[in-house]
Short mmCIF file of C-alpha atoms in Angstrom, two decimals:
data_model
loop_
_atom_site.label_atom_id
_atom_site.label_comp_id
_atom_site.label_asym_id
_atom_site.label_seq_id
_atom_site.Cartn_x
_atom_site.Cartn_y
_atom_site.Cartn_z
CA UNK A 7 28.64 1.77 15.59
CA UNK A 8 26.57 4.36 14.90
CA UNK A 9 28.23 6.94 12.59
CA UNK A 10 26.46 10.09 11.11
CA UNK A 11 29.53 11.63 10.20
CA UNK A 12 29.32 11.52 6.64
CA UNK A 13 27.16 13.89 4.32
CA UNK A 14 24.55 11.83 2.61
CA UNK A 15 23.93 12.75 -0.89
CA UNK A 16 21.33 15.88 -1.33
CA UNK A 17 18.10 14.97 -2.40
CA UNK A 18 18.48 16.54 -5.33
CA UNK A 19 21.34 14.30 -6.61
CA UNK A 20 20.57 11.92 -9.23
CA UNK A 21 22.31 9.35 -11.35
CA UNK A 22 21.28 7.79 -14.71
CA UNK A 23 17.60 7.49 -14.18
CA UNK A 24 17.58 11.17 -13.48
CA UNK A 25 15.12 10.72 -10.39
CA UNK A 26 15.82 12.52 -7.07
CA UNK A 27 16.01 11.28 -3.72
CA UNK A 28 17.07 7.70 -4.93
CA UNK A 29 20.82 7.88 -4.29
CA UNK A 30 19.78 9.41 -0.93
CA UNK A 31 17.87 6.52 0.09
CA UNK A 32 20.46 4.08 -1.05
CA UNK A 33 23.58 5.97 1.05
CA UNK A 34 21.43 5.52 3.89
CA UNK A 35 20.47 1.60 3.40
CA UNK A 36 24.01 0.97 2.68
CA UNK A 37 25.45 2.20 5.15
CA UNK A 38 23.29 -0.12 7.65
CA UNK A 39 26.34 -2.80 6.24
CA UNK A 40 29.01 -0.79 7.82
CA UNK A 41 27.13 -0.14 11.07
CA UNK A 42 26.45 3.32 10.26
CA UNK A 43 22.59 4.09 11.11
CA UNK A 44 20.75 7.36 10.09
CA UNK A 45 17.79 8.58 11.54
CA UNK A 46 14.85 8.52 9.43
CA UNK A 47 12.01 11.34 10.36
CA UNK A 48 8.28 11.26 8.98
CA UNK A 49 9.21 13.14 5.61
CA UNK A 50 12.48 11.46 4.56
CA UNK A 51 10.10 7.93 5.10
CA UNK A 52 7.23 9.59 2.79
CA UNK A 53 9.73 10.87 0.09
CA UNK A 54 11.57 6.95 0.22
CA UNK A 55 8.32 5.79 -0.57
CA UNK A 56 7.12 8.35 -3.36
CA UNK A 57 10.51 7.94 -5.33
CA UNK A 58 10.18 4.26 -5.24
CA UNK A 59 6.72 4.03 -6.04
CA UNK A 60 7.17 6.70 -8.95
CA UNK A 61 9.76 4.54 -10.56
CA UNK A 62 7.82 1.55 -9.97
CA UNK A 63 9.33 -0.45 -7.16
CA UNK A 64 7.72 -1.37 -3.66
CA UNK A 65 9.12 -0.05 -0.73
CA UNK A 66 9.35 -3.88 0.95
CA UNK A 67 11.05 -5.01 -2.33
CA UNK A 68 13.97 -2.24 -2.32
CA UNK A 69 14.58 -2.65 1.11
CA UNK A 70 14.82 -6.68 0.67
CA UNK A 71 17.26 -6.01 -2.16
CA UNK A 72 19.60 -3.67 -0.49
CA UNK A 73 19.20 -5.65 2.55
CA UNK A 74 20.70 -8.87 0.90
CA UNK A 75 23.59 -7.05 -0.55
CA UNK A 76 25.40 -3.55 -0.91
CA UNK A 77 25.07 -2.75 -4.90
CA UNK A 78 27.22 0.19 -5.97
CA UNK A 79 24.37 2.84 -6.88
CA UNK A 80 24.77 2.25 -10.81
CA UNK A 81 24.24 -1.55 -9.78
CA UNK A 82 21.11 -0.60 -7.83
CA UNK A 83 19.89 1.79 -10.70
CA UNK A 84 20.31 -0.99 -13.03
CA UNK A 85 18.24 -3.61 -10.76
CA UNK A 86 15.00 -0.81 -10.72
CA UNK A 87 15.25 -0.49 -14.49
CA UNK A 88 15.76 -4.42 -15.01
CA UNK A 89 12.78 -4.95 -12.31
CA UNK A 90 10.15 -1.96 -13.46
CA UNK A 91 10.97 -1.23 -17.00
CA UNK A 92 11.86 2.20 -18.33
CA UNK A 93 11.02 5.49 -17.32
CA UNK A 94 8.52 7.95 -18.87
CA UNK A 95 10.37 11.30 -19.04
CA UNK A 96 7.25 13.52 -18.37
CA UNK A 97 6.71 10.94 -15.05
CA UNK A 98 10.31 11.37 -14.24
CA UNK A 99 9.70 15.35 -14.08
CA UNK A 100 6.42 15.08 -12.34
CA UNK A 101 7.90 12.87 -9.64
CA UNK A 102 11.11 15.15 -8.74
CA UNK A 103 9.10 18.21 -8.89
CA UNK A 104 6.96 16.13 -6.31
CA UNK A 105 10.17 15.06 -4.49
CA UNK A 106 11.87 18.60 -4.12
CA UNK A 107 8.22 20.59 -3.49
CA UNK A 108 8.46 22.50 -6.92
CA UNK A 109 5.42 22.94 -8.98
CA UNK A 110 5.28 20.89 -11.79
CA UNK A 111 3.14 21.61 -15.28
CA UNK A 112 -0.42 20.24 -15.35
CA UNK A 113 -0.50 17.48 -17.29
CA UNK A 114 -3.45 16.79 -19.50
CA UNK A 115 -4.20 13.33 -18.28
CA UNK A 116 -4.36 14.66 -14.54
CA UNK A 117 -6.77 17.40 -15.86
CA UNK A 118 -9.13 14.59 -17.44
CA UNK A 119 -9.49 12.92 -14.34
CA UNK A 120 -10.45 16.21 -12.31
CA UNK A 121 -12.92 16.79 -14.73
CA UNK A 122 -14.23 13.36 -15.48
CA UNK A 123 -18.04 12.06 -14.16
CA UNK A 124 -17.95 11.00 -10.37
CA UNK A 125 -17.35 7.47 -9.70
CA UNK A 126 -18.50 7.73 -6.57
CA UNK A 127 -22.28 8.96 -5.89
CA UNK A 128 -23.92 11.09 -3.03
CA UNK A 129 -24.80 7.90 -0.81
CA UNK A 130 -21.54 6.53 -1.83
CA UNK A 131 -19.70 9.87 -0.32
CA UNK A 132 -21.71 9.64 2.65
CA UNK A 133 -21.40 6.54 3.44
CA UNK A 134 -17.67 7.14 3.34
CA UNK A 135 -18.14 10.24 5.84
CA UNK A 136 -19.96 8.30 8.55
CA UNK A 137 -18.39 4.71 8.35
CA UNK A 138 -14.89 5.49 6.96
CA UNK A 139 -15.29 3.42 3.88
CA UNK A 140 -16.15 2.68 0.56
CA UNK A 141 -16.74 -0.32 -1.79
CA UNK A 142 -16.13 1.08 -5.33
CA UNK A 143 -18.06 -1.70 -7.69
CA UNK A 144 -16.70 -3.19 -10.96
CA UNK A 145 -13.28 -0.85 -10.04
CA UNK A 146 -11.70 -2.61 -12.84
CA UNK A 147 -13.22 -5.04 -15.31
CA UNK A 148 -13.68 -9.23 -14.58
CA UNK A 149 -11.14 -10.07 -17.11
CA UNK A 150 -8.52 -7.70 -16.12
CA UNK A 151 -8.70 -9.07 -12.11
CA UNK A 152 -9.06 -12.57 -13.53
CA UNK A 153 -5.70 -12.17 -15.46
CA UNK A 154 -4.51 -10.69 -12.33
CA UNK A 155 -5.67 -13.33 -10.28
CA UNK A 156 -3.75 -15.81 -12.58
CA UNK A 157 -0.56 -14.21 -12.12
CA UNK A 158 -0.66 -14.45 -8.76
CA UNK A 159 -1.62 -18.34 -8.80
CA UNK A 160 1.44 -18.50 -11.74
CA UNK A 161 4.02 -16.54 -8.78
CA UNK A 162 2.51 -19.15 -6.36
CA UNK A 163 2.94 -22.22 -8.44
CA UNK A 164 -0.45 -22.93 -7.46
CA UNK A 165 -3.17 -24.41 -9.55
CA UNK A 166 -6.53 -22.82 -8.80
CA UNK A 167 -8.18 -26.45 -9.00
CA UNK A 168 -5.69 -28.46 -6.96
CA UNK A 169 -5.98 -27.08 -3.46
CA UNK A 170 -3.31 -28.93 -2.06
CA UNK A 171 -1.05 -26.25 -4.39
CA UNK A 172 -2.45 -23.59 -2.66
CA UNK A 173 0.17 -24.11 0.69
CA UNK A 174 3.44 -25.08 -1.22
CA UNK A 175 6.05 -23.06 -1.15
CA UNK A 176 6.33 -21.70 -4.37
CA UNK A 177 6.86 -17.57 -4.40
CA UNK A 178 7.95 -15.16 -1.82
CA UNK A 179 5.28 -15.18 1.11
CA UNK A 180 4.92 -13.27 4.12
CA UNK A 181 1.93 -14.65 5.98
CA UNK A 182 -0.60 -13.95 3.55
CA UNK A 183 1.51 -11.06 1.50
CA UNK A 184 2.72 -12.11 -1.45
CA UNK A 185 6.18 -10.13 -2.52
CA UNK A 186 4.59 -10.20 -6.10
CA UNK A 187 4.85 -6.09 -7.49
CA UNK A 188 5.29 -6.23 -10.92
CA UNK A 189 3.36 -7.72 -13.54
CA UNK A 190 1.59 -6.39 -16.71
CA UNK A 191 -1.91 -7.17 -15.00
CA UNK A 192 -1.22 -4.87 -11.93
CA UNK A 193 0.65 -1.98 -13.94
CA UNK A 194 -3.05 -2.14 -15.79
CA UNK A 195 -4.78 -2.09 -12.64
CA UNK A 196 -2.78 1.00 -10.92
CA UNK A 197 -3.07 3.14 -14.25
CA UNK A 198 -7.13 2.41 -14.05
CA UNK A 199 -9.00 5.73 -14.55
CA UNK A 200 -11.96 4.57 -12.36
CA UNK A 201 -9.98 4.13 -9.55
CA UNK A 202 -7.97 7.36 -10.03
CA UNK A 203 -11.29 9.28 -9.86
CA UNK A 204 -12.51 7.47 -6.97
CA UNK A 205 -9.57 8.44 -4.64
CA UNK A 206 -9.39 11.80 -6.46
CA UNK A 207 -13.11 12.58 -4.95
CA UNK A 208 -12.31 11.23 -1.52
CA UNK A 209 -8.43 13.82 -1.99
CA UNK A 210 -10.28 16.36 -3.51
CA UNK A 211 -7.82 16.59 -6.23
CA UNK A 212 -6.34 14.10 -8.65
CA UNK A 213 -2.59 15.08 -8.28
CA UNK A 214 -1.92 11.74 -6.65
CA UNK A 215 0.54 8.82 -7.04
CA UNK A 216 -0.43 5.03 -6.99
CA UNK A 217 1.55 2.96 -4.50
CA UNK A 218 3.58 0.23 -5.80
CA UNK A 219 1.98 -2.60 -3.72
CA UNK A 220 1.97 -6.59 -3.58
CA UNK A 221 -0.77 -9.19 -3.86
CA UNK A 222 -2.39 -11.08 -1.18
CA UNK A 223 -3.12 -14.96 -1.17
CA UNK A 224 -5.38 -16.04 1.93
CA UNK A 225 -6.33 -19.74 1.13
CA UNK A 226 -9.10 -21.77 3.50
CA UNK A 227 -7.84 -22.68 6.92
CA UNK A 228 -6.64 -25.82 7.61
CA UNK A 229 -5.19 -27.50 10.80
CA UNK A 230 -1.59 -27.51 9.51
CA UNK A 231 -1.86 -24.14 7.72
CA UNK A 232 -3.71 -21.62 10.69
CA UNK A 233 -4.24 -18.52 9.54
CA UNK A 234 -1.53 -16.41 9.99
CA UNK A 235 -2.54 -12.92 10.27
CA UNK A 236 -2.46 -9.68 9.83
CA UNK A 237 -5.39 -9.60 12.32
CA UNK A 238 -7.07 -6.18 13.07
CA UNK A 239 -4.37 -3.60 13.45
CA UNK A 240 -3.35 0.18 12.38
CA UNK A 241 -0.70 1.07 9.93
CA UNK A 242 -0.43 4.44 11.49
CA UNK A 243 0.74 6.32 14.34
CA UNK A 244 -2.15 6.66 17.35
CA UNK A 245 -0.85 10.02 18.37
CA UNK A 246 -3.91 12.40 18.42
CA UNK A 247 -5.33 13.61 15.86
CA UNK A 248 -4.43 10.87 13.48
CA UNK A 249 -4.10 12.62 9.89
CA UNK A 250 -6.46 11.57 6.93
CA UNK A 251 -5.06 9.11 4.45
CA UNK A 252 -6.67 6.33 2.75
CA UNK A 253 -5.90 2.61 1.99
CA UNK A 254 -7.29 -0.04 -0.49
CA UNK A 255 -7.29 -3.32 -1.90
CA UNK A 256 -9.09 -4.94 -5.04
CA UNK A 257 -10.71 -8.40 -4.85
CA UNK A 258 -9.00 -10.05 -8.32
CA UNK A 259 -11.79 -13.32 -7.07
CA UNK A 260 -15.10 -13.02 -5.60
CA UNK A 261 -14.83 -13.02 -1.54
CA UNK A 262 -17.27 -13.79 0.63
CA UNK A 263 -17.48 -12.26 3.92
CA UNK A 264 -16.53 -15.55 5.76
CA UNK A 265 -13.52 -16.02 3.06
CA UNK A 266 -10.93 -14.19 4.99
CA UNK A 267 -12.27 -10.81 3.61
CA UNK A 268 -11.06 -7.40 4.46
CA UNK A 269 -11.92 -6.84 7.98
CA UNK A 270 -12.42 -3.20 9.74
CA UNK A 271 -14.23 -1.23 11.86
CA UNK A 272 -16.78 0.95 10.94
CA UNK A 273 -17.12 4.59 12.12
CA UNK A 274 -14.22 4.32 14.06
CA UNK A 275 -12.78 7.43 12.70
CA UNK A 276 -15.24 9.34 14.89
CA UNK A 277 -14.31 7.22 18.40
CA UNK A 278 -10.89 6.35 18.07
CA UNK A 279 -9.77 10.02 20.41
CA UNK A 280 -12.31 9.10 22.88
CA UNK A 281 -11.66 5.23 23.00
CA UNK A 282 -7.90 5.64 23.64
CA UNK A 283 -8.49 8.39 26.39
CA UNK A 284 -10.72 5.80 28.02
CA UNK A 285 -7.77 2.76 28.07
CA UNK A 286 -5.74 2.88 31.60
CA UNK A 287 -2.70 4.97 31.28
CA UNK A 288 -0.30 2.23 30.50
CA UNK A 289 -2.49 -0.11 28.13
CA UNK A 290 -1.23 -0.41 24.66
CA UNK A 291 -3.70 0.00 22.41
CA UNK A 292 -2.59 -2.58 19.61
CA UNK A 293 -2.82 -5.68 21.89
CA UNK A 294 -6.81 -5.05 22.73
CA UNK A 295 -9.50 -6.83 21.90
CA UNK A 296 -9.98 -5.08 18.43
CA UNK A 297 -12.74 -7.35 17.37
CA UNK A 298 -14.86 -6.34 20.19
CA UNK A 299 -14.88 -2.85 18.66
CA UNK A 300 -17.35 -3.86 16.13
CA UNK A 301 -15.51 -5.36 13.52
CA UNK A 302 -17.22 -6.65 10.51
CA UNK A 303 -15.83 -8.34 7.21
CA UNK A 304 -16.63 -6.33 4.03
CA UNK A 305 -16.80 -9.09 1.05
CA UNK A 306 -16.68 -8.27 -2.63
CA UNK A 307 -16.82 -9.25 -6.31
CA UNK A 308 -14.03 -9.87 -8.82
CA UNK A 309 -13.17 -6.44 -9.28
CA UNK A 310 -14.52 -4.40 -6.74
CA UNK A 311 -12.18 -2.44 -4.36
CA UNK A 312 -12.73 -1.41 -0.88
CA UNK A 313 -11.13 1.86 0.17
CA UNK A 314 -10.87 3.09 3.81
CA UNK A 315 -9.41 5.60 6.11
CA UNK A 316 -6.08 4.86 8.01
CA UNK A 317 -7.87 5.54 11.36
CA UNK A 318 -10.00 2.19 10.96
CA UNK A 319 -8.10 -0.89 12.77
CA UNK A 320 -8.53 -3.28 9.80
CA UNK A 321 -7.14 -6.80 8.86
CA UNK A 322 -7.97 -10.04 7.32
CA UNK A 323 -9.25 -13.20 9.34
CA UNK A 324 -9.22 -16.76 8.87
CA UNK A 325 -10.68 -18.02 5.52
CA UNK A 326 -13.80 -20.67 6.25
CA UNK A 327 -14.68 -20.92 2.92
CA UNK A 328 -13.73 -23.03 0.32
CA UNK A 329 -11.97 -20.77 -2.20
CA UNK A 330 -8.39 -18.33 -1.76
CA UNK A 331 -8.97 -14.81 -1.07
CA UNK A 332 -6.82 -13.16 -3.56
CA UNK A 333 -6.06 -9.15 -3.85
CA UNK A 334 -4.15 -6.79 -5.04
CA UNK A 335 -3.19 -3.89 -2.27
CA UNK A 336 -3.22 -0.45 -4.11
CA UNK A 337 -3.33 3.33 -2.83
CA UNK A 338 -3.25 6.70 -4.45
CA UNK A 339 -2.12 9.77 -2.68
CA UNK A 340 -0.52 13.02 -2.65
CA UNK A 341 3.16 13.54 -2.78
CA UNK A 342 2.77 15.16 1.04
CA UNK A 343 0.83 13.40 3.58
CA UNK A 344 0.47 14.67 7.34
CA UNK A 345 2.09 12.23 9.85
CA UNK A 346 2.90 12.36 13.71
CA UNK A 347 7.04 12.09 14.57
CA UNK A 348 5.98 10.45 17.74
CA UNK A 349 4.92 7.04 16.91
CA UNK A 350 2.13 5.50 19.60
#
């Protein structure tokens, strides 16, 4: 039964954590257990993501938690605090201002990022403009990448020196995606000023928010363990024009192109409109042979980061090397991003 008669909490209503939007999100998702469905437009979904990322929780993580049970709102907030740790009051104030579309005091650390020396030089920015992606070398120190990689192996109950352990059942996985969101090493990566500066250059402002995302583990393909994807795809509506937005990942171990590296179609942000227009009227663009568009794998050293525009088809590929591909997904984005309501 669809029942939208009962009103949702106002966006500004808060609980013990003092964060807007969370109670509204909780109420909407909890209502699903009672057969009540609330429509979610693009703006609402964006604010859900911002609120959760702002308190250090992944979107899939929260959806999974609320999908398994129906805690009251106080219990949901306690789960957030227990999972992500205490919240800084200044961060809460800035987050609430962003969620409500209100001005927030300019924080010194944002000014320092804006005024910091560029980390992407003119050649890197030209490559970005032409090809739609850029590799930020040494985005994080090698020792931080190694610590984060070790955390992934530990979460999976796997041993880097024992290949048979890479295919076990330890840790929650969705294909090559691993549901690990919180760890001190991942938190340190999300605080990296060098990464923040790169995104600030691409967005034209440091007033951005880091995603709270998961990690990835793609072991070498075996007959009994074929590659599970994701193959080339988009995470955005293909309704034209596709708004500008970024995506990114950090290699936590050295990754060869043939090691299941990130694969994308360079420069496709310039061709996507014409390509779509040339498809038969009833063709599904997402089921076409996207590899034939000129996809290439982008390898990197441990600590390197690849940032790409969301208009590029992207994905992983079968790992034909001898070591796993281990990555952390990370994006920085503004509080409001243009989105199409119609999904194509």
